[in-house]
Amino acid sequence: MRTALISDIHANLEAFEVVLSDIRDRGVDRIVCLGDVIGYGPDPCACIDLVQEHCEFSLLGNHDFACLLEPTNFNPIAAEGSYWTREQFEPTGEDLDKSSTARRQAFLHLMRTHAILDGDPDYLLVHASPRKPLSEYLFPEDVDNAAKLAAAFGPMPGRFAFVGHTHVPGVFAAELDQSRTVSVDSLFEFEYANELEGPFELDTLDGRLRFIVNPGSVGQPRDGDPRASYAILDRSSENPRILFRRLEYPAERTCEKIRREPRLADRLGTRLLTGE
Ligand code: ZN
């Protein structure tokens, strides 16, 4: 079974279409989305529609939550983007297609905060972190913060977790302590996806390692590489493998759409050109 893991589309239709086309070309069995389908970008409705059409399910991200209910702890640019996004999901006087509006709202309401893939506890899926599925950022530099990572890994029911949220693709590994749990005595590492030469093998050795995998962001990469990012999980061999994919897309088109919408800050478009 090959599963495409996508995350943080952020209403970027141009990036999402390129990713979907690549997924089709690679003969993947299914697509799951780790959340933040909307927020920041100019095409929330089209992106929700495509997720609904192509993904087995989508988790709830903090931006989906913000647009559905209310932005909390958002900077002013992100908050205004959320309010604008929410209005795109409201039926208006001229809206002749009320069924689409209702369907999109229902889809947002049904998003879950976490999932266990195929009922296998080794595969936990959340938007942000196992400890705080909606809000906690796990940054590469957190490998120097053993207390934070130990607490974040703690609630994992099995060996692997899959998260988005930071928009930085790569893999955290934790080597268990002497009592075979993740604690502040564990060793933590992060491998950047862009520095990998081939697929990353989730080497389970004799059960001494735990992994948290981030497929990166489809629609707003932040690792200095503006290409859209996603990953394919292949569970056909003994050690599961992760293939990270990076794809060019016409970011200047998305940037121009954002520039034309006065309530979306220009910076939300220009950052797409540099991946920052
Ligand atoms: Zn995000």
Coordinates of C-alpha atoms and ligand atoms in Angstrom, one line a residue:
M1 CA 0.0 0.0 0.0
R2 CA 1.5 3.4 -1.1
T3 CA 0.0 6.4 0.6
A4 CA 0.6 10.0 -0.4
L5 CA 0.9 12.2 2.6
I6 CA 0.0 15.8 1.9
S7 CA -0.2 18.7 4.3
D8 CA -0.5 22.5 4.5
I9 CA -2.0 23.2 1.1
H10 CA -3.1 26.6 2.4
A11 CA -5.5 27.3 -0.5
N12 CA -2.7 27.3 -3.1
L13 CA -4.5 25.8 -6.1
E14 CA -1.5 26.0 -8.4
A15 CA 0.7 24.0 -6.1
F16 CA -2.0 21.5 -5.2
E17 CA -2.8 20.7 -8.9
V18 CA 0.9 20.0 -9.6
V19 CA 1.1 17.7 -6.6
L20 CA -2.1 15.8 -7.5
S21 CA -0.8 15.3 -11.0
D22 CA 2.5 13.9 -9.7
I23 CA 0.7 11.6 -7.3
R24 CA -1.4 10.3 -10.3
D25 CA 1.8 9.6 -12.3
R26 CA 3.3 7.6 -9.4
G27 CA 0.5 5.1 -9.1
V28 CA -0.2 5.9 -5.4
D29 CA -3.1 3.9 -3.8
R30 CA -4.6 6.7 -1.8
I31 CA -4.0 10.3 -0.5
V32 CA -4.4 11.5 3.1
C33 CA -4.2 15.1 4.1
L34 CA -2.7 16.2 7.5
G35 CA -4.6 19.5 7.6
D36 CA -4.4 23.2 6.9
V37 CA -6.2 22.9 3.6
I38 CA -7.1 26.6 3.8
G39 CA -5.8 29.8 5.3
Y40 CA -3.3 32.3 3.7
G41 CA -4.0 31.4 0.0
P42 CA -6.5 32.7 -2.6
D43 CA -8.4 29.5 -3.5
P44 CA -9.9 28.0 -0.4
C45 CA -13.1 26.6 -2.0
A46 CA -11.3 25.0 -5.0
C47 CA -8.8 23.4 -2.6
I48 CA -11.5 22.1 -0.3
D49 CA -13.3 20.6 -3.3
L50 CA -10.2 18.9 -4.5
V51 CA -9.3 17.4 -1.1
Q52 CA -12.9 16.1 -0.8
E53 CA -12.6 14.6 -4.3
H54 CA -9.2 13.0 -4.0
C55 CA -8.3 12.4 -0.4
E56 CA -9.4 9.5 1.8
F57 CA -9.7 12.1 4.6
S58 CA -8.2 15.3 5.9
L59 CA -7.3 16.1 9.5
L60 CA -8.1 19.4 11.0
G61 CA -5.3 21.9 11.0
N62 CA -5.0 25.1 13.1
H63 CA -5.9 27.2 10.1
D64 CA -8.9 25.1 9.2
F65 CA -10.0 25.5 12.8
A66 CA -9.4 29.2 12.6
C67 CA -11.5 29.6 9.5
L68 CA -14.2 27.3 10.9
L69 CA -14.4 28.9 14.4
E70 CA -12.0 31.7 15.3
P71 CA -8.3 32.4 14.9
T72 CA -6.4 32.1 18.2
N73 CA -2.8 33.3 18.7
F74 CA -2.6 34.4 15.0
N75 CA -0.6 37.4 13.9
P76 CA -2.7 40.2 12.3
I77 CA -1.9 39.0 8.7
A78 CA -2.9 35.4 9.4
A79 CA -6.0 36.5 11.3
E80 CA -7.3 38.8 8.6
G81 CA -6.6 36.0 6.0
S82 CA -8.8 33.6 8.2
Y83 CA -11.7 36.1 8.3
W84 CA -11.5 36.6 4.5
T85 CA -11.3 32.8 4.0
R86 CA -14.3 32.2 6.2
E87 CA -16.4 34.6 4.2
Q88 CA -15.6 32.5 1.1
F89 CA -17.5 29.6 2.8
E90 CA -20.5 31.8 3.7
P91 CA -23.6 31.7 1.5
T92 CA -24.1 35.2 0.1
G93 CA -27.1 36.8 -1.5
E94 CA -25.7 36.1 -5.0
D95 CA -24.6 32.6 -4.2
L96 CA -26.7 30.4 -6.5
D97 CA -24.9 27.3 -5.5
K98 CA -26.0 26.9 -1.9
S99 CA -25.4 23.1 -1.9
S100 CA -21.7 23.6 -2.6
T101 CA -21.5 26.0 0.3
A102 CA -23.2 23.5 2.6
R103 CA -21.1 20.6 1.5
R104 CA -17.8 22.5 2.1
Q105 CA -18.9 23.6 5.5
A106 CA -19.9 20.1 6.4
F107 CA -16.6 18.8 5.2
L108 CA -14.7 21.3 7.5
H109 CA -16.9 20.4 10.4
L110 CA -16.1 16.7 10.0
M111 CA -12.3 17.0 10.0
R112 CA -10.7 15.1 12.9
T113 CA -7.7 16.1 15.0
H114 CA -5.9 12.8 14.7
A115 CA -6.2 9.5 12.9
I116 CA -4.7 6.0 13.2
L117 CA -3.9 4.7 9.7
D118 CA -5.8 1.4 8.9
G119 CA -6.3 0.9 12.7
D120 CA -2.5 0.2 13.1
P121 CA -1.2 2.1 16.2
D122 CA 2.2 2.4 14.6
Y123 CA 0.8 5.0 12.3
L124 CA -0.5 8.1 14.1
L125 CA -1.4 11.1 12.0
V126 CA -1.9 14.6 13.4
H127 CA -1.5 18.1 12.1
A128 CA 1.0 19.5 14.6
S129 CA 2.4 17.2 17.2
P130 CA 1.3 14.0 19.0
R131 CA 1.1 16.0 22.3
K132 CA -0.8 19.0 20.9
P133 CA -2.4 17.9 17.6
L134 CA -3.5 21.4 16.6
S135 CA -0.9 23.8 17.8
E136 CA 2.6 22.5 18.8
Y137 CA 5.4 23.3 16.3
L138 CA 8.2 20.7 16.1
F139 CA 11.1 22.5 14.6
P140 CA 14.4 20.9 13.5
E141 CA 16.3 22.9 16.1
D142 CA 14.1 21.3 18.8
V143 CA 16.6 18.3 18.7
D144 CA 18.5 20.4 21.3
N145 CA 15.4 20.6 23.5
A146 CA 15.0 17.0 24.8
A147 CA 12.4 17.9 27.3
K148 CA 10.1 19.3 24.6
L149 CA 10.6 16.5 22.1
A150 CA 10.3 13.8 24.8
A151 CA 6.9 15.3 25.7
A152 CA 5.9 15.6 22.1
F153 CA 6.8 12.0 21.3
G154 CA 5.3 10.8 24.5
P155 CA 1.6 10.3 23.4
M156 CA 2.6 8.3 20.3
P157 CA 0.8 4.9 20.6
G158 CA 3.4 3.2 18.3
R159 CA 6.6 3.7 16.4
F160 CA 5.7 6.4 13.9
A161 CA 3.8 9.6 13.7
F162 CA 3.2 11.9 10.7
V163 CA 2.8 15.6 11.2
G164 CA 2.7 18.9 9.2
H165 CA 2.4 22.4 10.6
T166 CA 6.0 23.7 10.4
H167 CA 6.1 23.4 6.6
V168 CA 9.7 21.9 6.9
P169 CA 9.9 18.4 5.4
G170 CA 12.1 15.9 7.1
V171 CA 12.3 13.2 9.8
F172 CA 12.8 13.3 13.6
A173 CA 14.3 10.2 15.1
A174 CA 14.4 9.3 18.8
E175 CA 16.5 6.6 20.2
L176 CA 14.8 5.1 23.2
D177 CA 16.4 5.3 26.7
Q178 CA 17.4 2.3 28.8
S179 CA 13.8 1.7 29.9
R180 CA 12.9 1.7 26.2
T181 CA 10.8 4.8 26.3
V182 CA 11.2 8.2 24.8
S183 CA 12.5 10.5 27.6
V184 CA 14.9 13.4 28.1
D185 CA 17.6 10.8 28.1
S186 CA 16.8 9.8 24.5
L187 CA 18.9 10.9 21.6
F188 CA 17.1 13.1 19.0
E189 CA 18.0 13.8 15.4
F190 CA 16.4 15.6 12.5
E191 CA 17.1 14.8 8.9
Y192 CA 16.1 17.5 6.3
A193 CA 14.3 15.9 3.4
N194 CA 16.3 18.1 1.0
E195 CA 19.5 16.5 2.2
L196 CA 18.4 12.9 1.6
E197 CA 19.7 11.1 -1.5
G198 CA 16.9 8.5 -1.8
P199 CA 13.9 7.3 0.1
F200 CA 14.2 7.5 3.9
E201 CA 13.9 4.1 5.5
L202 CA 12.1 4.0 8.8
D203 CA 14.7 1.6 10.2
T204 CA 13.1 -0.1 13.2
L205 CA 16.3 -2.0 14.2
D206 CA 15.2 -4.0 17.3
G207 CA 12.5 -1.5 18.2
R208 CA 14.9 1.1 19.6
L209 CA 13.8 4.0 17.4
R210 CA 10.7 6.1 17.1
F211 CA 10.1 8.5 14.1
I212 CA 8.1 11.6 13.4
V213 CA 7.8 12.3 9.7
N214 CA 6.9 15.7 8.2
P215 CA 6.0 15.7 4.5
G216 CA 6.4 19.4 4.3
S217 CA 3.9 21.9 2.8
V218 CA 2.2 21.7 -0.5
G219 CA 1.2 25.3 -0.7
Q220 CA 3.6 27.3 1.5
P221 CA 7.1 25.7 1.9
R222 CA 9.3 27.4 4.6
D223 CA 12.6 25.6 4.3
G224 CA 14.1 28.1 1.8
D225 CA 13.0 25.9 -1.2
P226 CA 9.9 27.3 -2.9
R227 CA 8.9 24.0 -4.6
A228 CA 5.7 22.2 -3.4
S229 CA 6.5 19.4 -1.0
Y230 CA 4.8 16.1 -0.2
A231 CA 5.8 12.5 0.6
I232 CA 4.8 8.9 -0.3
L233 CA 4.7 6.3 2.5
D234 CA 5.5 2.8 1.2
R235 CA 4.7 0.0 3.6
S236 CA 5.4 -2.9 1.3
S237 CA 8.9 -3.8 2.7
E238 CA 9.8 -4.7 6.2
N239 CA 11.0 -1.3 7.0
P240 CA 8.5 1.3 5.8
R241 CA 10.0 3.9 3.4
I242 CA 9.3 7.6 2.8
L243 CA 9.9 9.2 -0.5
F244 CA 10.0 12.9 -0.3
R245 CA 8.9 14.8 -3.5
R246 CA 9.6 18.4 -4.4
L247 CA 7.8 20.0 -7.4
E248 CA 8.1 23.3 -9.2
Y249 CA 4.8 25.1 -9.8
P250 CA 3.8 28.5 -11.1
A251 CA 4.1 30.3 -7.8
E252 CA 4.0 33.7 -9.5
R253 CA 0.4 33.0 -10.5
T254 CA -0.6 32.3 -6.9
C255 CA 1.3 35.4 -5.8
E256 CA -0.5 37.6 -8.3
K257 CA -3.9 36.3 -7.1
I258 CA -3.0 37.2 -3.6
R259 CA -1.8 40.6 -4.7
R260 CA -5.2 41.2 -6.3
E261 CA -7.1 40.4 -3.1
P262 CA -6.8 43.4 -0.8
R263 CA -7.5 41.5 2.4
L264 CA -4.7 39.0 1.8
A265 CA -1.4 40.6 2.6
D266 CA 1.1 40.8 -0.3
R267 CA 3.7 39.1 1.9
L268 CA 1.6 35.9 1.7
G269 CA 2.3 35.9 -2.0
T270 CA 5.9 37.0 -2.1
R271 CA 7.0 34.5 0.5
L272 CA 5.9 31.7 -2.0
L273 CA 8.6 32.9 -4.4
T274 CA 11.4 32.2 -2.0
G275 CA 9.9 29.5 0.2
E276 CA 10.4 31.4 3.5
Ligands
ZN1 ZN 0.2 25.3 7.9

